[in-house]
JSON list of C-alpha atoms in Angstrom, two decimals:
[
{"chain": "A", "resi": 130, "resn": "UNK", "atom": "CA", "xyz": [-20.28, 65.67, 13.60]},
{"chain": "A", "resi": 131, "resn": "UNK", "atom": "CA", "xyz": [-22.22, 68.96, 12.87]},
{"chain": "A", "resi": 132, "resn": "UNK", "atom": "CA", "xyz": [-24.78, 68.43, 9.74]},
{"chain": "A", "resi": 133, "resn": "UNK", "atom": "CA", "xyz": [-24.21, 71.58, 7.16]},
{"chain": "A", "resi": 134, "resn": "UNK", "atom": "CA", "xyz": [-27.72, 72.41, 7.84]},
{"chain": "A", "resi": 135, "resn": "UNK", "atom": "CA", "xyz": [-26.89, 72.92, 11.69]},
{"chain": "A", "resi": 136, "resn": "UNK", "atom": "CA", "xyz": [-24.96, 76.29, 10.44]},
{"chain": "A", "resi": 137, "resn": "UNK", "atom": "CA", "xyz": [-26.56, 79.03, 11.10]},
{"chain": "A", "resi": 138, "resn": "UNK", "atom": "CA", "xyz": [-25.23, 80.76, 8.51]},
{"chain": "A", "resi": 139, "resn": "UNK", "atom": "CA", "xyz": [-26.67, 78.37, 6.19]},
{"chain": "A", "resi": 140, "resn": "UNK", "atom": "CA", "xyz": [-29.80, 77.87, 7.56]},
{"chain": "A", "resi": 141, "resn": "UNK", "atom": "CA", "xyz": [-29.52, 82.33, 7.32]},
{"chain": "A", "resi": 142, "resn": "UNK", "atom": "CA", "xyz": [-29.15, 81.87, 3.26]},
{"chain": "A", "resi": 143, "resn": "UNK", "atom": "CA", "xyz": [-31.46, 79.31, 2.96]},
{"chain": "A", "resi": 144, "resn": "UNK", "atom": "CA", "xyz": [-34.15, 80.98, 4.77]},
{"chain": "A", "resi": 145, "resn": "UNK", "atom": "CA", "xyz": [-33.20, 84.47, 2.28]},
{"chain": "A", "resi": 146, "resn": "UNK", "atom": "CA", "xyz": [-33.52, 82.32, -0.65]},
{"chain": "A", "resi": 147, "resn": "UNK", "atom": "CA", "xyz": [-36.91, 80.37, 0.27]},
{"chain": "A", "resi": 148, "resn": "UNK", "atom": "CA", "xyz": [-37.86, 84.09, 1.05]},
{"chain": "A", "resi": 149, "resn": "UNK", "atom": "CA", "xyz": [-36.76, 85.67, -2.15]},
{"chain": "A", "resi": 150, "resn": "UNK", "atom": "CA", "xyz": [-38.42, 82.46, -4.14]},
{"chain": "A", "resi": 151, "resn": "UNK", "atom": "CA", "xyz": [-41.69, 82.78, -2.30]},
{"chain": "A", "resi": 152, "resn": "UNK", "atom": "CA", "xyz": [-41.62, 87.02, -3.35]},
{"chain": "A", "resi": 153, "resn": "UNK", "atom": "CA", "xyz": [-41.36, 86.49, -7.01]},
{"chain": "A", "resi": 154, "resn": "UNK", "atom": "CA", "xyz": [-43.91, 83.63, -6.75]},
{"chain": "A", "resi": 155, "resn": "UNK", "atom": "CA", "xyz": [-46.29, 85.88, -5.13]},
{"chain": "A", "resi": 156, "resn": "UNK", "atom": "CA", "xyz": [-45.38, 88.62, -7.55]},
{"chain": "A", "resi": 157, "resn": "UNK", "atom": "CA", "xyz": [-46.36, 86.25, -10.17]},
{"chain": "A", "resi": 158, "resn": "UNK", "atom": "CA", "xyz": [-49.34, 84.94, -8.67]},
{"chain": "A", "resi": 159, "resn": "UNK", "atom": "CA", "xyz": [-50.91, 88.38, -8.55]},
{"chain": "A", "resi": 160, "resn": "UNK", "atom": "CA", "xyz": [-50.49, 89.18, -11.77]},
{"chain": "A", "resi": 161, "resn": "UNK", "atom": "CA", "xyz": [-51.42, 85.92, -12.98]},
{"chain": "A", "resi": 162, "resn": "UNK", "atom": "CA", "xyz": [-54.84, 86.72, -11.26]},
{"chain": "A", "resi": 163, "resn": "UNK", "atom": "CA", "xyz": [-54.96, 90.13, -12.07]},
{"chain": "A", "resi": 164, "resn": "UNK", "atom": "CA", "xyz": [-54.93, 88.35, -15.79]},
{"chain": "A", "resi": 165, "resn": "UNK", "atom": "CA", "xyz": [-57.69, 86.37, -15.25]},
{"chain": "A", "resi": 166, "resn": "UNK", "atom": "CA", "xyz": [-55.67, 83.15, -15.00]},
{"chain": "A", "resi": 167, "resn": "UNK", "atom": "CA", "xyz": [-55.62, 82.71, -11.42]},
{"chain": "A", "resi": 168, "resn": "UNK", "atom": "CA", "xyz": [-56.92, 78.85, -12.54]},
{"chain": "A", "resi": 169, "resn": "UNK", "atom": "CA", "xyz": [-54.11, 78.56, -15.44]},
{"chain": "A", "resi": 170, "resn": "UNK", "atom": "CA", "xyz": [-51.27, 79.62, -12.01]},
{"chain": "A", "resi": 171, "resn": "UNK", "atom": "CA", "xyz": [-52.77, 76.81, -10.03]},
{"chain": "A", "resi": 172, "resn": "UNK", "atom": "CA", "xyz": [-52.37, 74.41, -12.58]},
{"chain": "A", "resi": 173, "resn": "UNK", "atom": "CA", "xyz": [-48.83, 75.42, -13.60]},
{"chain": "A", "resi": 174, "resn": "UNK", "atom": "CA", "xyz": [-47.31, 76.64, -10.76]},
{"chain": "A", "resi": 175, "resn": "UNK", "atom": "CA", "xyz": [-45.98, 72.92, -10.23]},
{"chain": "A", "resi": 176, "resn": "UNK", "atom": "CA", "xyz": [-43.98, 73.12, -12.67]},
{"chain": "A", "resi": 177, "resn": "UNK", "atom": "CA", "xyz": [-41.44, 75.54, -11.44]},
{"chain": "A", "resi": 178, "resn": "UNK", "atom": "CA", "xyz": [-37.97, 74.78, -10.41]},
{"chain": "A", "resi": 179, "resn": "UNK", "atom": "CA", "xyz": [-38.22, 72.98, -7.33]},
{"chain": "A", "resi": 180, "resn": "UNK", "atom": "CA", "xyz": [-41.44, 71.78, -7.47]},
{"chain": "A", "resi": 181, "resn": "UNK", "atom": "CA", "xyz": [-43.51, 68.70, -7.88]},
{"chain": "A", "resi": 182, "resn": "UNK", "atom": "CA", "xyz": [-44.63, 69.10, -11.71]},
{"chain": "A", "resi": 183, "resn": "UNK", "atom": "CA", "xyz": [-47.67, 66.96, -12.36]},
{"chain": "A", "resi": 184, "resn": "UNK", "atom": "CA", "xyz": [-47.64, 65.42, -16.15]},
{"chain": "A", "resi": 185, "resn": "UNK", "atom": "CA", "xyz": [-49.04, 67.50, -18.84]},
{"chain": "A", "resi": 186, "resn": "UNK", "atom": "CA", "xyz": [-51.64, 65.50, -20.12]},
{"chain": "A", "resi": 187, "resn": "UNK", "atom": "CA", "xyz": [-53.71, 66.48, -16.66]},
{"chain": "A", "resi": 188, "resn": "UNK", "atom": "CA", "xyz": [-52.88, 70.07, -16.62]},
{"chain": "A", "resi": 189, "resn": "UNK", "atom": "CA", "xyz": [-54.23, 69.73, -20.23]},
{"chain": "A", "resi": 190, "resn": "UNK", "atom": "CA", "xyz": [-56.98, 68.07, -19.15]},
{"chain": "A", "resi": 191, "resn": "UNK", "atom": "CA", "xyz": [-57.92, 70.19, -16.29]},
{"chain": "A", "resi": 192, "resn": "UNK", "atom": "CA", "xyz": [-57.31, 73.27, -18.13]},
{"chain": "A", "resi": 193, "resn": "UNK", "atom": "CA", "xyz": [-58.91, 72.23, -21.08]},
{"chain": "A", "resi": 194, "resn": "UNK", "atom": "CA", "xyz": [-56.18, 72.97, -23.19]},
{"chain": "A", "resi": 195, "resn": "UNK", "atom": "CA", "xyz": [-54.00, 70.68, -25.49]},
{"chain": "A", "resi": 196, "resn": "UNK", "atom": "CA", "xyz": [-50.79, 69.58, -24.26]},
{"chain": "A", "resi": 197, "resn": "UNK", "atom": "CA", "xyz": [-48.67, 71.31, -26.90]},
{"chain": "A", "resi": 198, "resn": "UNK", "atom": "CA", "xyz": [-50.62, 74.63, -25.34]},
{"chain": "A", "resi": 199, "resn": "UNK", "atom": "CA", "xyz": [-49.58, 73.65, -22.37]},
{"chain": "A", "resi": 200, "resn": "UNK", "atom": "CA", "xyz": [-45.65, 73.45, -23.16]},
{"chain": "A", "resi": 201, "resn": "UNK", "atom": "CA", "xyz": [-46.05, 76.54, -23.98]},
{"chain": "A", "resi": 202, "resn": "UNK", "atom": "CA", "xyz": [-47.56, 78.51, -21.48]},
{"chain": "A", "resi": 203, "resn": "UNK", "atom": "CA", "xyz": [-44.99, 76.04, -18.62]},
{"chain": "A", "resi": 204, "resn": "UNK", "atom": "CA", "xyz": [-42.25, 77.67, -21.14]},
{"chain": "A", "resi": 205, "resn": "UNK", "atom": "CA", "xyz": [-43.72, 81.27, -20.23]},
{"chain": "A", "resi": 206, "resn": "UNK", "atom": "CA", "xyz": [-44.52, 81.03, -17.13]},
{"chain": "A", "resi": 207, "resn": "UNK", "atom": "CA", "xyz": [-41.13, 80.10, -16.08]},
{"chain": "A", "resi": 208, "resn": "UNK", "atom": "CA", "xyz": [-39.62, 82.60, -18.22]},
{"chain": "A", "resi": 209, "resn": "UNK", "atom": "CA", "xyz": [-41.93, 84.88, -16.30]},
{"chain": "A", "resi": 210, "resn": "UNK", "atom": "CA", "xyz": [-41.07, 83.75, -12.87]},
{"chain": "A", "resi": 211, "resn": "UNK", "atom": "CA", "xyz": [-37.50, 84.18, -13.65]},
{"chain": "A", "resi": 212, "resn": "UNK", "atom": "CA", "xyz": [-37.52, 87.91, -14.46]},
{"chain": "A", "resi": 213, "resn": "UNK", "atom": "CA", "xyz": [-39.54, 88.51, -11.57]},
{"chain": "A", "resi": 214, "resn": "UNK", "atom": "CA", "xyz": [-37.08, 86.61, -9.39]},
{"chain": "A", "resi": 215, "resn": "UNK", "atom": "CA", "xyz": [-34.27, 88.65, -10.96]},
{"chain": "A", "resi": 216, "resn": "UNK", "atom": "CA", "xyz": [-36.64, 91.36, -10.13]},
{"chain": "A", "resi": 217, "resn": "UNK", "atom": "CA", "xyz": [-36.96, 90.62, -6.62]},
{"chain": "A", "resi": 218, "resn": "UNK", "atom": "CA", "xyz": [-32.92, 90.48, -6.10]},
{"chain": "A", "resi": 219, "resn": "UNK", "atom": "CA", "xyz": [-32.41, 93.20, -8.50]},
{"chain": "A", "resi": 220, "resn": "UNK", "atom": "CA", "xyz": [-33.67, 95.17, -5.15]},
{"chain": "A", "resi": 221, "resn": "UNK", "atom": "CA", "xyz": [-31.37, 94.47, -2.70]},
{"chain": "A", "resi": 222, "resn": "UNK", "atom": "CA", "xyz": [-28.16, 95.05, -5.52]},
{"chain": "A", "resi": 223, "resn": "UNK", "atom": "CA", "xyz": [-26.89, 98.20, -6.96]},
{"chain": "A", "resi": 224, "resn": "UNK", "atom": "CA", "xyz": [-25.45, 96.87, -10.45]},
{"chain": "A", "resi": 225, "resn": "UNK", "atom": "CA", "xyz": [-26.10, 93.64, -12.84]},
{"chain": "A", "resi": 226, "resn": "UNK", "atom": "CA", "xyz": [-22.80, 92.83, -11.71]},
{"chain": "A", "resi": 227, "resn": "UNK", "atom": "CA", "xyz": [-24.05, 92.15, -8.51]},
{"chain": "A", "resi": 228, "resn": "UNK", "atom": "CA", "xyz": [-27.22, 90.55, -9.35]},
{"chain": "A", "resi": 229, "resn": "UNK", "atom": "CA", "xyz": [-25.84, 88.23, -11.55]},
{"chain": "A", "resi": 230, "resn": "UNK", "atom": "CA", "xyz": [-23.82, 86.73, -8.65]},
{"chain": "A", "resi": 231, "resn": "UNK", "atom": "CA", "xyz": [-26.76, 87.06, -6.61]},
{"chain": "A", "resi": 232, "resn": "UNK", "atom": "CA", "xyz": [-28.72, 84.52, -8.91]},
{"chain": "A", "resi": 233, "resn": "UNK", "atom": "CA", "xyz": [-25.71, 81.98, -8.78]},
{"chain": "A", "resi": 234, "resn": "UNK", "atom": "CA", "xyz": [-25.44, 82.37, -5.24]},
{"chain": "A", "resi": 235, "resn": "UNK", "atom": "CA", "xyz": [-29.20, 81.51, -4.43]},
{"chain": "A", "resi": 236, "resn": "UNK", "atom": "CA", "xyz": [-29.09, 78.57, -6.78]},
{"chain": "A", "resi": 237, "resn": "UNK", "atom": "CA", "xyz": [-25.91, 77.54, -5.19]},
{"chain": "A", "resi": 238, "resn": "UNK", "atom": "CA", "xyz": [-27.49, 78.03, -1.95]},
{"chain": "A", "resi": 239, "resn": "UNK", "atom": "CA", "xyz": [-30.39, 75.89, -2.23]},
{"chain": "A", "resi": 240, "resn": "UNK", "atom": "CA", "xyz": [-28.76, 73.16, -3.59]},
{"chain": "A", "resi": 241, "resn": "UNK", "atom": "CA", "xyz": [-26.51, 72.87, -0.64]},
{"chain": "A", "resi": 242, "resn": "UNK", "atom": "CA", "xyz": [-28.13, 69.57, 1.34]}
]
Protein backbone atom coordinates (compact mmCIF):
# COMPACT_ATOMS: atom_id res chain seq x y z
CA UNK A 1 0.00 0.00 0.00
CA UNK A 2 1.30 3.53 -1.03
CA UNK A 3 2.08 5.76 2.29
CA UNK A 4 0.30 9.43 1.72
CA UNK A 5 3.69 10.81 1.93
CA UNK A 6 4.78 8.69 -1.26
CA UNK A 7 2.42 11.31 -3.33
CA UNK A 8 4.09 13.50 -5.03
CA UNK A 9 1.66 15.86 -4.90
CA UNK A 10 1.87 15.87 -1.28
CA UNK A 11 5.29 15.74 -0.78
CA UNK A 12 4.84 19.12 -3.68
CA UNK A 13 2.61 20.99 -0.79
CA UNK A 14 4.55 20.00 1.89
CA UNK A 15 7.74 21.09 0.51
CA UNK A 16 5.66 24.84 -0.47
CA UNK A 17 4.59 25.01 3.01
CA UNK A 18 8.05 24.13 4.85
CA UNK A 19 9.18 26.78 2.20
CA UNK A 20 6.67 29.44 2.90
CA UNK A 21 7.25 28.72 6.93
CA UNK A 22 11.00 28.98 6.61
CA UNK A 23 10.35 32.74 4.48
CA UNK A 24 8.41 34.36 7.18
CA UNK A 25 10.83 32.90 9.77
CA UNK A 26 13.65 34.43 8.02
CA UNK A 27 11.64 37.59 7.51
CA UNK A 28 11.32 37.63 11.16
CA UNK A 29 14.67 36.77 12.05
CA UNK A 30 16.04 39.78 10.24
CA UNK A 31 14.14 42.10 11.70
CA UNK A 32 14.45 40.66 14.99
CA UNK A 33 18.26 41.38 14.49
CA UNK A 34 17.91 44.45 12.81
CA UNK A 35 16.16 45.25 16.46
CA UNK A 36 18.89 44.36 18.36
CA UNK A 37 17.29 41.14 19.63
CA UNK A 38 18.95 38.72 17.51
CA UNK A 39 19.64 36.91 21.26
CA UNK A 40 15.79 37.45 22.43
CA UNK A 41 14.90 35.34 18.46
CA UNK A 42 17.21 32.58 19.52
CA UNK A 43 15.70 32.12 22.67
CA UNK A 44 12.08 32.30 21.46
CA UNK A 45 12.06 31.08 18.24
CA UNK A 46 11.21 27.56 19.90
CA UNK A 47 8.29 28.46 20.70
CA UNK A 48 6.60 28.74 17.41
CA UNK A 49 4.04 26.45 16.03
CA UNK A 50 5.75 23.40 15.26
CA UNK A 51 8.54 23.64 17.26
CA UNK A 52 10.23 22.24 20.28
CA UNK A 53 9.39 25.11 22.95
CA UNK A 54 11.81 24.87 25.84
CA UNK A 55 10.02 25.90 29.37
CA UNK A 56 9.93 29.47 30.27
CA UNK A 57 11.65 29.55 33.33
CA UNK A 58 15.10 28.97 31.10
CA UNK A 59 14.32 31.37 28.41
CA UNK A 60 13.81 33.63 31.51
CA UNK A 61 16.77 32.66 32.83
CA UNK A 62 18.91 32.91 29.84
CA UNK A 63 17.44 36.08 28.82
CA UNK A 64 17.48 37.52 32.02
CA UNK A 65 14.06 38.40 32.00
CA UNK A 66 11.09 37.30 34.30
CA UNK A 67 8.87 34.72 33.11
CA UNK A 68 5.72 36.84 32.99
CA UNK A 69 8.11 39.07 30.42
CA UNK A 70 8.62 36.29 28.74
CA UNK A 71 4.80 35.30 28.05
CA UNK A 72 4.69 38.22 26.68
CA UNK A 73 7.17 38.75 24.23
CA UNK A 74 6.31 34.42 23.08
CA UNK A 75 2.67 36.20 22.73
CA UNK A 76 4.33 38.85 20.25
CA UNK A 77 6.51 37.14 18.62
CA UNK A 78 4.03 34.73 17.38
CA UNK A 79 1.64 37.34 16.63
CA UNK A 80 4.54 38.70 14.63
CA UNK A 81 5.43 35.59 12.79
CA UNK A 82 1.91 35.20 11.80
CA UNK A 83 1.47 38.47 9.89
CA UNK A 84 4.61 37.91 8.25
CA UNK A 85 3.51 34.43 7.22
CA UNK A 86 0.25 35.94 5.94
CA UNK A 87 2.68 38.27 4.41
CA UNK A 88 4.64 35.80 2.67
CA UNK A 89 1.33 34.07 1.03
CA UNK A 90 -0.31 37.33 0.66
CA UNK A 91 2.34 37.29 -2.45
CA UNK A 92 1.49 34.59 -4.41
CA UNK A 93 -2.68 35.61 -4.01
CA UNK A 94 -4.54 38.38 -5.58
CA UNK A 95 -7.43 38.92 -2.87
CA UNK A 96 -7.93 38.10 1.09
CA UNK A 97 -10.29 35.76 -0.26
CA UNK A 98 -7.66 33.82 -1.52
CA UNK A 99 -5.23 34.14 1.19
CA UNK A 100 -7.45 33.22 3.72
CA UNK A 101 -7.82 29.76 2.09
CA UNK A 102 -4.27 29.79 1.52
CA UNK A 103 -3.59 29.85 5.41
CA UNK A 104 -6.12 26.90 5.97
CA UNK A 105 -4.70 25.06 3.26
CA UNK A 106 -0.98 25.18 4.58
CA UNK A 107 -2.14 24.30 8.06
CA UNK A 108 -4.17 21.56 6.59
CA UNK A 109 -1.25 20.58 4.65
CA UNK A 110 1.22 20.09 7.25
CA UNK A 111 -0.81 18.29 9.40
CA UNK A 112 -1.39 15.65 6.85
CA UNK A 113 1.03 12.55 8.28
Amino acid sequence: ASKQSDNPEHFFEREWALETIAVALQALRDEMKKAGKSEQFDALKGSLPGEDEPPRKEIAARLNMSEGAIKVAVHRLRQHFGKLLRAAIAETVSNEADLNDEMRYLVAVLRRR
